[in-house]
Amino acid sequence: MKNKKLLNYSDYLQLEKILSGQELMSAKRGTPAHDEMLFIIVHQVYELWFKQILHELDSVMSIFKQESIIESDISFVVLRLQRIIEIQKILIDQIRVLETMTAMDFLEFRDDLFPASGFQSAQFRLMENKLGLLNDHRIMYGGKNYTSVLKEQEKSTVQSSEEEKSLFELLESWLERTPFLSFKGFDFWKQYSKAVRSMLEQEKLIILDNPNYSQEEVEYHLNEHENAVLSFEAMINEERHNKLIVDRKKRLSHKATQASLLILLYRDEPILHSPFNLISRLIDMDELFTSWRQRHALMVRRMIGAKIGTGGSSGHKYLREAADKHKIFSDLADLSTFFIPRSALPELPTDIKQNLGYQFKQ
Ligand code: HEM
């Protein structure tokens, strides 16, 4: 112990490496642009947070890969997702710091960056793949596969992440295995469908009777309503649900969708608290990724207007479309269409209720 070298703050954090990693391309060219330092540091901070998010995601996924998952495991998952969510909020806020650089100041060094772009962030692609963004759901970028712009070594890591089971798939099979789907003789779906159908009928009347809607608006809302009806009928009928999956209108399997709905509806039952929190955090996380994409797209619009990106995409247009389409857990968020008031929920038989509760026996 006596001869043990005392640990030093900067050695422990390897600050020498980190703080010597800001090389201004504009300075190399002989005309240093003041704001390039901010530009580099902001991107580096992002990549560090991406690393932390991947660390949390890997741990969450390894829990889901276990053969049996106990209640306390789900609490761990929820805590880790909560950490990701807090980081995501910082990622969105951080854009404000970068926006203290004006579009004119960016032009002082923008040409030095060609063809580098955030589009080449391997860690960003790893996050997308681990969460479950499918390759053929991606908006095409200049007709090329998104991995074609990555460095060789990064490309193979990102490509192998496409082969691994994603969080979406792991969650889906966990939901399919949930024991509380079995209602032993109690016809939940019959009672529940009656309540939902009457709610949907009521909503149709509200659309038709709204004096403020134009004919066009009525048609739009009726069309949306019809989609909700079809989606509900698919909840009851597996074949219809599978057809929606083939048509790419849904992704989550029929069994997993039914399980999620039950968790969301009966969230007040003690055993469903953690599963309910899990589903809610996944929806939060998905929304925050979308918010970051939208916020980034707005910043890009402000910085480069209608110019193409340094990575060669249509810039703002590509980013807006990706924000709209690159979502993973929308099927979970959409389930709220079928929520009914607590008071209208079918009462669970006592034996089922007991199975869903914590029982403290002396
Ligand atoms: C002045 C600031 C920025 C501008 C003008 C900008 C511009 C762009 C543009 C135009 C694209 C589309 C691809 C291309 O053609 O290059 C893009 C993609 C991207 N940028 Fe930025 N960006 C900025 C800051 C950032 C920051 C701070 C990050 C943080 C890591 C970032 C991460 C990304 C990512 C991950 C993509 C790929 C998004 C996707 O494919 O969905 N960008 N950026």
Short mmCIF file of C-alpha atoms and ligand atoms in Angstrom, two decimals:
data_model
loop_
_atom_site.label_atom_id
_atom_site.label_comp_id
_atom_site.label_asym_id
_atom_site.label_seq_id
_atom_site.Cartn_x
_atom_site.Cartn_y
_atom_site.Cartn_z
CA MET A 1 0.00 0.00 0.00
CA LYS A 2 2.82 2.31 0.98
CA ASN A 3 4.39 2.36 -2.49
CA LYS A 4 1.07 2.58 -4.31
CA LYS A 5 1.13 5.45 -6.78
CA LEU A 6 -1.56 7.93 -5.83
CA LEU A 7 -4.17 8.29 -8.52
CA ASN A 8 -4.30 11.66 -10.14
CA TYR A 9 -7.52 13.32 -11.35
CA SER A 10 -6.35 14.01 -14.90
CA ASP A 11 -4.74 10.57 -15.28
CA TYR A 12 -7.89 8.81 -14.13
CA LEU A 13 -10.01 10.72 -16.63
CA GLN A 14 -7.32 10.54 -19.34
CA LEU A 15 -7.78 14.26 -19.83
CA GLU A 16 -4.59 14.55 -21.83
CA LYS A 17 -6.15 12.42 -24.57
CA ILE A 18 -9.55 14.09 -24.42
CA LEU A 19 -8.32 17.68 -24.23
CA SER A 20 -5.84 17.30 -27.04
CA GLY A 21 -8.49 16.06 -29.44
CA GLN A 22 -9.70 19.40 -30.80
CA GLU A 23 -7.96 20.11 -34.06
CA LEU A 24 -9.40 23.07 -35.95
CA MET A 25 -9.40 22.44 -39.71
CA SER A 26 -9.69 26.20 -40.31
CA ALA A 27 -6.48 26.75 -38.27
CA LYS A 28 -4.67 24.14 -40.36
CA ARG A 29 -5.69 26.13 -43.42
CA GLY A 30 -4.18 29.23 -41.77
CA THR A 31 -7.37 31.14 -40.90
CA PRO A 32 -8.67 29.89 -37.54
CA ALA A 33 -12.45 30.28 -37.21
CA HIS A 34 -13.33 31.08 -33.59
CA ASP A 35 -16.56 29.02 -33.59
CA GLU A 36 -15.01 25.80 -34.90
CA MET A 37 -13.85 24.98 -31.34
CA LEU A 38 -17.47 25.07 -30.14
CA PHE A 39 -18.57 22.99 -33.14
CA ILE A 40 -16.01 20.26 -32.37
CA ILE A 41 -16.59 20.20 -28.63
CA VAL A 42 -20.38 20.02 -28.97
CA HIS A 43 -20.06 17.03 -31.31
CA GLN A 44 -17.56 15.31 -29.02
CA VAL A 45 -19.84 15.77 -26.00
CA TYR A 46 -22.66 14.21 -28.05
CA GLU A 47 -20.52 11.19 -28.89
CA LEU A 48 -19.63 10.72 -25.20
CA TRP A 49 -23.31 10.75 -24.26
CA PHE A 50 -24.03 8.33 -27.13
CA LYS A 51 -21.44 6.01 -25.57
CA GLN A 52 -23.23 6.18 -22.22
CA ILE A 53 -26.61 5.52 -23.86
CA LEU A 54 -25.17 2.45 -25.63
CA HIS A 55 -23.76 1.24 -22.31
CA GLU A 56 -27.22 1.45 -20.73
CA LEU A 57 -28.93 -0.11 -23.77
CA ASP A 58 -26.53 -3.07 -23.76
CA SER A 59 -27.28 -3.70 -20.12
CA VAL A 60 -31.05 -3.47 -20.67
CA MET A 61 -30.79 -5.86 -23.61
CA SER A 62 -28.71 -8.38 -21.69
CA ILE A 63 -31.43 -8.47 -19.01
CA PHE A 64 -34.05 -9.21 -21.66
CA LYS A 65 -31.86 -11.96 -23.15
CA GLN A 66 -32.04 -13.96 -19.89
CA GLU A 67 -34.21 -17.05 -19.91
CA SER A 68 -36.36 -15.86 -17.04
CA ILE A 69 -36.86 -12.26 -16.05
CA ILE A 70 -37.96 -11.47 -12.53
CA GLU A 71 -39.84 -8.42 -11.27
CA SER A 72 -36.69 -6.75 -9.86
CA ASP A 73 -34.98 -7.07 -13.28
CA ILE A 74 -37.74 -4.97 -14.81
CA SER A 75 -37.17 -2.32 -12.14
CA PHE A 76 -33.50 -2.21 -13.16
CA VAL A 77 -34.48 -1.86 -16.80
CA VAL A 78 -36.82 1.01 -15.94
CA LEU A 79 -34.07 2.81 -13.98
CA ARG A 80 -31.63 2.49 -16.87
CA LEU A 81 -34.15 3.70 -19.40
CA GLN A 82 -34.88 6.63 -17.09
CA ARG A 83 -31.17 7.48 -17.19
CA ILE A 84 -31.21 7.39 -21.01
CA ILE A 85 -34.23 9.68 -20.98
CA GLU A 86 -32.47 12.27 -18.79
CA ILE A 87 -29.47 12.18 -21.14
CA GLN A 88 -31.73 12.64 -24.15
CA LYS A 89 -33.17 15.80 -22.56
CA ILE A 90 -29.63 17.18 -22.29
CA LEU A 91 -28.96 16.22 -25.92
CA ILE A 92 -31.93 18.29 -27.02
CA ASP A 93 -30.98 21.24 -24.77
CA GLN A 94 -27.41 21.19 -26.03
CA ILE A 95 -28.55 22.33 -29.47
CA ARG A 96 -29.14 25.76 -27.90
CA VAL A 97 -25.43 26.06 -27.14
CA LEU A 98 -24.50 25.28 -30.74
CA GLU A 99 -27.07 27.78 -31.96
CA THR A 100 -25.09 30.60 -30.35
CA MET A 101 -22.99 30.17 -33.51
CA THR A 102 -24.63 32.12 -36.34
CA ALA A 103 -25.15 30.75 -39.84
CA MET A 104 -22.59 33.29 -41.19
CA ASP A 105 -19.98 32.20 -38.63
CA PHE A 106 -20.56 28.56 -39.58
CA LEU A 107 -19.74 29.44 -43.19
CA GLU A 108 -16.25 30.48 -42.04
CA PHE A 109 -15.29 26.81 -41.73
CA ARG A 110 -18.15 24.74 -43.21
CA ASP A 111 -16.31 24.00 -46.46
CA ASP A 112 -13.41 22.54 -44.45
CA LEU A 113 -15.71 19.77 -43.24
CA PHE A 114 -16.70 18.24 -46.61
CA PRO A 115 -17.65 15.38 -46.85
CA ALA A 116 -17.71 14.69 -43.09
CA SER A 117 -21.18 14.71 -41.54
CA GLY A 118 -23.13 13.55 -38.48
CA PHE A 119 -24.57 11.09 -40.98
CA GLN A 120 -21.33 9.16 -40.45
CA SER A 121 -21.82 8.81 -36.68
CA ALA A 122 -21.40 5.05 -36.10
CA GLN A 123 -22.61 5.32 -32.51
CA PHE A 124 -25.84 7.01 -33.68
CA ARG A 125 -26.44 4.10 -36.10
CA LEU A 126 -25.68 1.59 -33.34
CA MET A 127 -28.31 3.22 -31.13
CA GLU A 128 -30.87 3.08 -33.94
CA ASN A 129 -30.14 -0.58 -34.71
CA LYS A 130 -30.06 -1.70 -31.10
CA LEU A 131 -33.39 -0.01 -30.49
CA GLY A 132 -34.82 -1.77 -33.54
CA LEU A 133 -34.88 0.56 -36.55
CA LEU A 134 -35.11 -1.79 -39.54
CA ASN A 135 -32.88 -1.31 -42.54
CA ASP A 136 -35.75 -1.40 -45.01
CA HIS A 137 -37.72 1.15 -42.95
CA ARG A 138 -34.96 3.73 -43.35
CA ILE A 139 -35.41 6.74 -45.62
CA MET A 140 -33.03 6.13 -48.52
CA TYR A 141 -30.10 8.50 -48.62
CA GLY A 142 -28.83 9.17 -52.13
CA GLY A 143 -29.88 5.64 -53.17
CA LYS A 144 -27.09 4.15 -51.01
CA ASN A 145 -27.08 1.96 -47.93
CA TYR A 146 -26.50 4.10 -44.82
CA THR A 147 -23.42 2.04 -43.90
CA SER A 148 -21.65 2.86 -47.17
CA VAL A 149 -20.36 6.16 -45.73
CA LEU A 150 -18.86 4.59 -42.59
CA LYS A 151 -15.20 3.78 -42.02
CA GLU A 152 -14.42 0.07 -42.68
CA GLN A 153 -14.09 -0.99 -39.04
CA GLU A 154 -17.16 0.97 -37.96
CA LYS A 155 -19.10 -0.46 -40.87
CA SER A 156 -18.64 -4.05 -39.70
CA THR A 157 -19.65 -3.19 -36.10
CA VAL A 158 -22.78 -1.39 -37.32
CA GLN A 159 -23.63 -4.18 -39.79
CA SER A 160 -23.34 -6.84 -37.11
CA SER A 161 -25.66 -4.81 -34.86
CA GLU A 162 -28.30 -5.28 -37.60
CA GLU A 163 -28.05 -9.06 -37.10
CA GLU A 164 -28.45 -8.97 -33.29
CA LYS A 165 -31.84 -9.13 -31.63
CA SER A 166 -32.97 -5.54 -31.07
CA LEU A 167 -34.64 -4.11 -27.97
CA PHE A 168 -37.89 -4.05 -29.96
CA GLU A 169 -37.67 -7.80 -30.67
CA LEU A 170 -36.59 -8.67 -27.14
CA LEU A 171 -39.46 -6.66 -25.69
CA GLU A 172 -41.89 -8.28 -28.11
CA SER A 173 -40.98 -11.81 -27.06
CA TRP A 174 -41.05 -10.81 -23.37
CA LEU A 175 -44.57 -9.42 -23.84
CA GLU A 176 -45.66 -12.57 -25.67
CA ARG A 177 -44.52 -14.65 -22.68
CA THR A 178 -46.35 -12.59 -20.05
CA PRO A 179 -48.46 -14.90 -17.88
CA PHE A 180 -51.26 -12.40 -17.22
CA LEU A 181 -52.62 -12.86 -20.75
CA SER A 182 -54.52 -15.91 -19.57
CA PHE A 183 -57.90 -15.04 -18.11
CA LYS A 184 -59.05 -18.62 -17.49
CA GLY A 185 -62.61 -18.59 -18.80
CA PHE A 186 -63.21 -14.88 -18.22
CA ASP A 187 -64.14 -13.37 -21.59
CA PHE A 188 -62.29 -10.09 -21.23
CA TRP A 189 -62.22 -9.24 -24.94
CA LYS A 190 -66.00 -9.59 -25.35
CA GLN A 191 -66.76 -7.19 -22.51
CA TYR A 192 -64.00 -4.77 -23.36
CA SER A 193 -64.87 -4.69 -27.11
CA LYS A 194 -68.42 -3.65 -26.28
CA ALA A 195 -67.15 -0.62 -24.34
CA VAL A 196 -64.61 0.35 -27.04
CA ARG A 197 -67.05 -0.04 -29.92
CA SER A 198 -69.57 2.23 -28.23
CA MET A 199 -66.78 4.79 -27.55
CA LEU A 200 -65.70 4.68 -31.23
CA GLU A 201 -69.32 5.04 -32.37
CA GLN A 202 -69.66 8.08 -30.11
CA GLU A 203 -66.52 9.62 -31.62
CA LYS A 204 -67.86 9.15 -35.14
CA LEU A 205 -70.99 11.10 -34.19
CA ILE A 206 -68.84 13.89 -32.74
CA ILE A 207 -67.00 14.19 -36.09
CA LEU A 208 -70.23 14.17 -38.11
CA ASP A 209 -71.96 16.69 -35.82
CA ASN A 210 -69.09 19.20 -35.54
CA PRO A 211 -70.42 22.42 -37.16
CA ASN A 212 -66.87 23.89 -37.37
CA TYR A 213 -65.50 21.18 -39.71
CA SER A 214 -65.41 21.76 -43.47
CA GLN A 215 -66.43 18.83 -45.72
CA GLU A 216 -62.72 18.17 -46.26
CA GLU A 217 -62.01 18.08 -42.53
CA VAL A 218 -64.94 15.74 -41.92
CA GLU A 219 -63.55 13.35 -44.56
CA TYR A 220 -60.07 13.55 -43.08
CA HIS A 221 -61.27 12.77 -39.55
CA LEU A 222 -63.61 10.01 -40.76
CA ASN A 223 -60.69 8.41 -42.54
CA GLU A 224 -58.54 8.56 -39.38
CA HIS A 225 -61.47 7.19 -37.41
CA GLU A 226 -61.89 4.32 -39.87
CA ASN A 227 -58.20 3.45 -39.37
CA ALA A 228 -58.76 3.39 -35.61
CA VAL A 229 -61.76 1.04 -36.08
CA LEU A 230 -59.72 -1.29 -38.33
CA SER A 231 -56.88 -1.23 -35.87
CA PHE A 232 -59.23 -2.12 -33.03
CA GLU A 233 -60.82 -4.99 -34.95
CA ALA A 234 -57.29 -6.26 -35.57
CA MET A 235 -56.71 -6.23 -31.81
CA ILE A 236 -59.47 -8.83 -31.51
CA ASN A 237 -58.66 -10.76 -34.67
CA GLU A 238 -55.14 -12.10 -35.15
CA GLU A 239 -55.52 -12.63 -38.90
CA ARG A 240 -56.47 -8.97 -39.45
CA HIS A 241 -53.62 -7.89 -37.26
CA ASN A 242 -51.16 -9.95 -39.27
CA LYS A 243 -52.48 -8.36 -42.47
CA LEU A 244 -51.70 -4.90 -41.00
CA ILE A 245 -48.19 -6.12 -40.26
CA VAL A 246 -47.74 -7.28 -43.86
CA ASP A 247 -49.05 -3.88 -45.06
CA ARG A 248 -46.51 -2.18 -42.74
CA LYS A 249 -49.26 -0.43 -40.79
CA LYS A 250 -48.21 -2.23 -37.62
CA ARG A 251 -45.09 -3.97 -36.41
CA LEU A 252 -45.71 -5.43 -32.94
CA SER A 253 -47.11 -9.00 -32.99
CA HIS A 254 -50.76 -9.63 -32.13
CA LYS A 255 -49.97 -11.39 -28.84
CA ALA A 256 -47.51 -8.70 -27.72
CA THR A 257 -50.01 -5.97 -28.65
CA GLN A 258 -52.75 -7.58 -26.59
CA ALA A 259 -50.38 -8.00 -23.63
CA SER A 260 -49.30 -4.34 -23.83
CA LEU A 261 -52.88 -3.16 -23.92
CA LEU A 262 -53.75 -5.21 -20.84
CA ILE A 263 -50.73 -3.83 -19.00
CA LEU A 264 -51.74 -0.28 -19.88
CA LEU A 265 -55.39 -0.80 -18.97
CA TYR A 266 -54.82 -2.62 -15.68
CA ARG A 267 -51.75 -0.60 -14.65
CA ASP A 268 -53.22 -0.13 -11.17
CA GLU A 269 -52.83 -3.83 -10.34
CA PRO A 270 -49.62 -4.10 -8.28
CA ILE A 271 -47.91 -6.70 -10.46
CA LEU A 272 -48.38 -4.53 -13.54
CA HIS A 273 -46.74 -1.39 -12.10
CA SER A 274 -43.25 -2.23 -13.39
CA PRO A 275 -44.41 -3.44 -16.83
CA PHE A 276 -46.50 -0.26 -17.10
CA ASN A 277 -43.46 1.89 -16.22
CA LEU A 278 -41.37 -0.03 -18.73
CA ILE A 279 -43.81 0.59 -21.59
CA SER A 280 -44.17 4.25 -20.60
CA ARG A 281 -40.39 4.79 -20.54
CA LEU A 282 -40.00 3.19 -23.98
CA ILE A 283 -42.62 5.57 -25.36
CA ASP A 284 -40.79 8.51 -23.68
CA MET A 285 -37.49 7.41 -25.16
CA ASP A 286 -38.92 7.09 -28.67
CA GLU A 287 -40.57 10.51 -28.39
CA LEU A 288 -37.35 12.13 -27.20
CA PHE A 289 -35.38 10.66 -30.13
CA THR A 290 -38.02 12.12 -32.44
CA SER A 291 -37.82 15.47 -30.62
CA TRP A 292 -34.03 15.49 -31.05
CA ARG A 293 -34.39 14.74 -34.77
CA GLN A 294 -36.96 17.52 -35.18
CA ARG A 295 -34.87 19.98 -33.18
CA HIS A 296 -31.72 19.07 -35.15
CA ALA A 297 -33.64 19.49 -38.43
CA LEU A 298 -34.82 22.97 -37.36
CA MET A 299 -31.27 23.97 -36.42
CA VAL A 300 -30.00 22.69 -39.78
CA ARG A 301 -32.65 24.77 -41.57
CA ARG A 302 -31.45 27.82 -39.68
CA MET A 303 -27.77 27.11 -40.32
CA ILE A 304 -27.77 26.06 -43.97
CA GLY A 305 -31.25 26.96 -45.30
CA ALA A 306 -31.97 24.95 -48.43
CA LYS A 307 -28.33 24.00 -49.12
CA ILE A 308 -27.46 20.29 -49.32
CA GLY A 309 -25.71 18.71 -46.31
CA THR A 310 -21.94 18.27 -46.08
CA GLY A 311 -22.69 14.53 -46.27
CA GLY A 312 -24.54 15.14 -49.57
CA SER A 313 -28.16 14.58 -48.50
CA SER A 314 -31.06 16.90 -49.27
CA GLY A 315 -30.23 18.36 -45.82
CA HIS A 316 -33.25 19.65 -43.99
CA LYS A 317 -35.77 17.67 -46.12
CA TYR A 318 -34.06 14.32 -45.47
CA LEU A 319 -33.86 15.07 -41.74
CA ARG A 320 -37.55 16.03 -41.51
CA GLU A 321 -38.61 12.80 -43.22
CA ALA A 322 -36.34 10.74 -40.97
CA ALA A 323 -37.87 12.45 -37.90
CA ASP A 324 -41.29 11.45 -39.13
CA LYS A 325 -40.51 7.85 -40.08
CA HIS A 326 -37.62 6.61 -37.94
CA LYS A 327 -39.69 5.61 -34.92
CA ILE A 328 -39.53 2.31 -33.11
CA PHE A 329 -42.23 2.02 -30.46
CA SER A 330 -45.16 3.88 -32.12
CA ASP A 331 -47.38 0.78 -31.81
CA LEU A 332 -47.18 1.16 -28.03
CA ALA A 333 -47.99 4.88 -28.11
CA ASP A 334 -50.93 4.27 -30.47
CA LEU A 335 -52.62 1.97 -27.96
CA SER A 336 -54.06 4.97 -26.14
CA THR A 337 -56.63 5.12 -28.98
CA PHE A 338 -58.32 2.20 -27.22
CA PHE A 339 -58.25 3.49 -23.68
CA ILE A 340 -61.57 3.74 -21.95
CA PRO A 341 -62.30 5.35 -18.59
CA ARG A 342 -61.30 3.21 -15.58
CA SER A 343 -64.95 3.13 -14.57
CA ALA A 344 -65.89 1.40 -17.85
CA LEU A 345 -63.17 -1.29 -17.62
CA PRO A 346 -64.50 -4.85 -17.19
CA GLU A 347 -64.19 -5.81 -13.51
CA LEU A 348 -61.65 -8.61 -13.10
CA PRO A 349 -62.86 -11.77 -11.32
CA THR A 350 -61.46 -12.11 -7.78
CA ASP A 351 -59.12 -15.05 -8.52
CA ILE A 352 -57.52 -13.15 -11.41
CA LYS A 353 -57.23 -10.03 -9.28
CA GLN A 354 -55.48 -12.04 -6.59
CA ASN A 355 -53.03 -13.38 -9.16
CA LEU A 356 -52.20 -9.85 -10.20
CA GLY A 357 -51.71 -8.58 -6.64
CA TYR A 358 -48.98 -8.96 -4.08
CA GLN A 359 -50.18 -11.33 -1.46
CA PHE A 360 -48.71 -10.98 2.00
CA LYS A 361 -49.49 -14.12 3.93
CA GLN A 362 -48.56 -14.67 7.60
C1 HEM B 1 -24.18 23.43 -37.50
C2 HEM B 1 -24.66 22.34 -37.00
C3 HEM B 1 -25.12 21.17 -37.81
C4 HEM B 1 -25.51 21.12 -39.12
C5 HEM B 1 -25.58 22.24 -40.13
C6 HEM B 1 -25.86 19.75 -39.40
C7 HEM B 1 -26.30 19.29 -40.62
C8 HEM B 1 -26.67 18.00 -40.90
C9 HEM B 1 -27.18 17.54 -42.16
C10 HEM B 1 -27.41 18.41 -43.38
C11 HEM B 1 -27.41 16.21 -42.05
C12 HEM B 1 -27.92 15.27 -43.14
C13 HEM B 1 -26.79 14.47 -43.73
C14 HEM B 1 -25.88 15.30 -44.60
O1 HEM B 1 -26.21 15.52 -45.76
O2 HEM B 1 -24.84 15.77 -44.10
C15 HEM B 1 -27.06 15.83 -40.71
C16 HEM B 1 -27.20 14.57 -40.21
C17 HEM B 1 -26.88 14.22 -38.93
N1 HEM B 1 -26.34 15.05 -37.96
FE1 HEM B 1 -26.08 17.00 -38.07
N2 HEM B 1 -25.71 19.00 -38.26
C18 HEM B 1 -25.25 19.83 -37.26
C19 HEM B 1 -24.97 19.48 -35.97
C20 HEM B 1 -25.05 18.19 -35.46
C21 HEM B 1 -24.71 17.80 -34.12
C22 HEM B 1 -24.23 18.72 -33.00
C23 HEM B 1 -24.89 16.47 -34.04
C24 HEM B 1 -24.59 15.65 -32.83
C25 HEM B 1 -24.00 14.48 -32.90
C26 HEM B 1 -25.34 16.00 -35.34
C27 HEM B 1 -25.64 14.70 -35.64
C28 HEM B 1 -26.17 14.29 -36.84
C29 HEM B 1 -26.62 12.94 -37.08
C30 HEM B 1 -26.60 11.78 -36.08
C31 HEM B 1 -27.08 12.90 -38.38
C32 HEM B 1 -27.72 11.71 -39.09
C33 HEM B 1 -29.22 11.80 -38.87
C34 HEM B 1 -30.02 10.73 -39.62
O3 HEM B 1 -29.54 10.13 -40.57
O4 HEM B 1 -31.18 10.55 -39.24
N3 HEM B 1 -25.45 17.09 -36.17
N4 HEM B 1 -26.63 16.92 -40.01
#
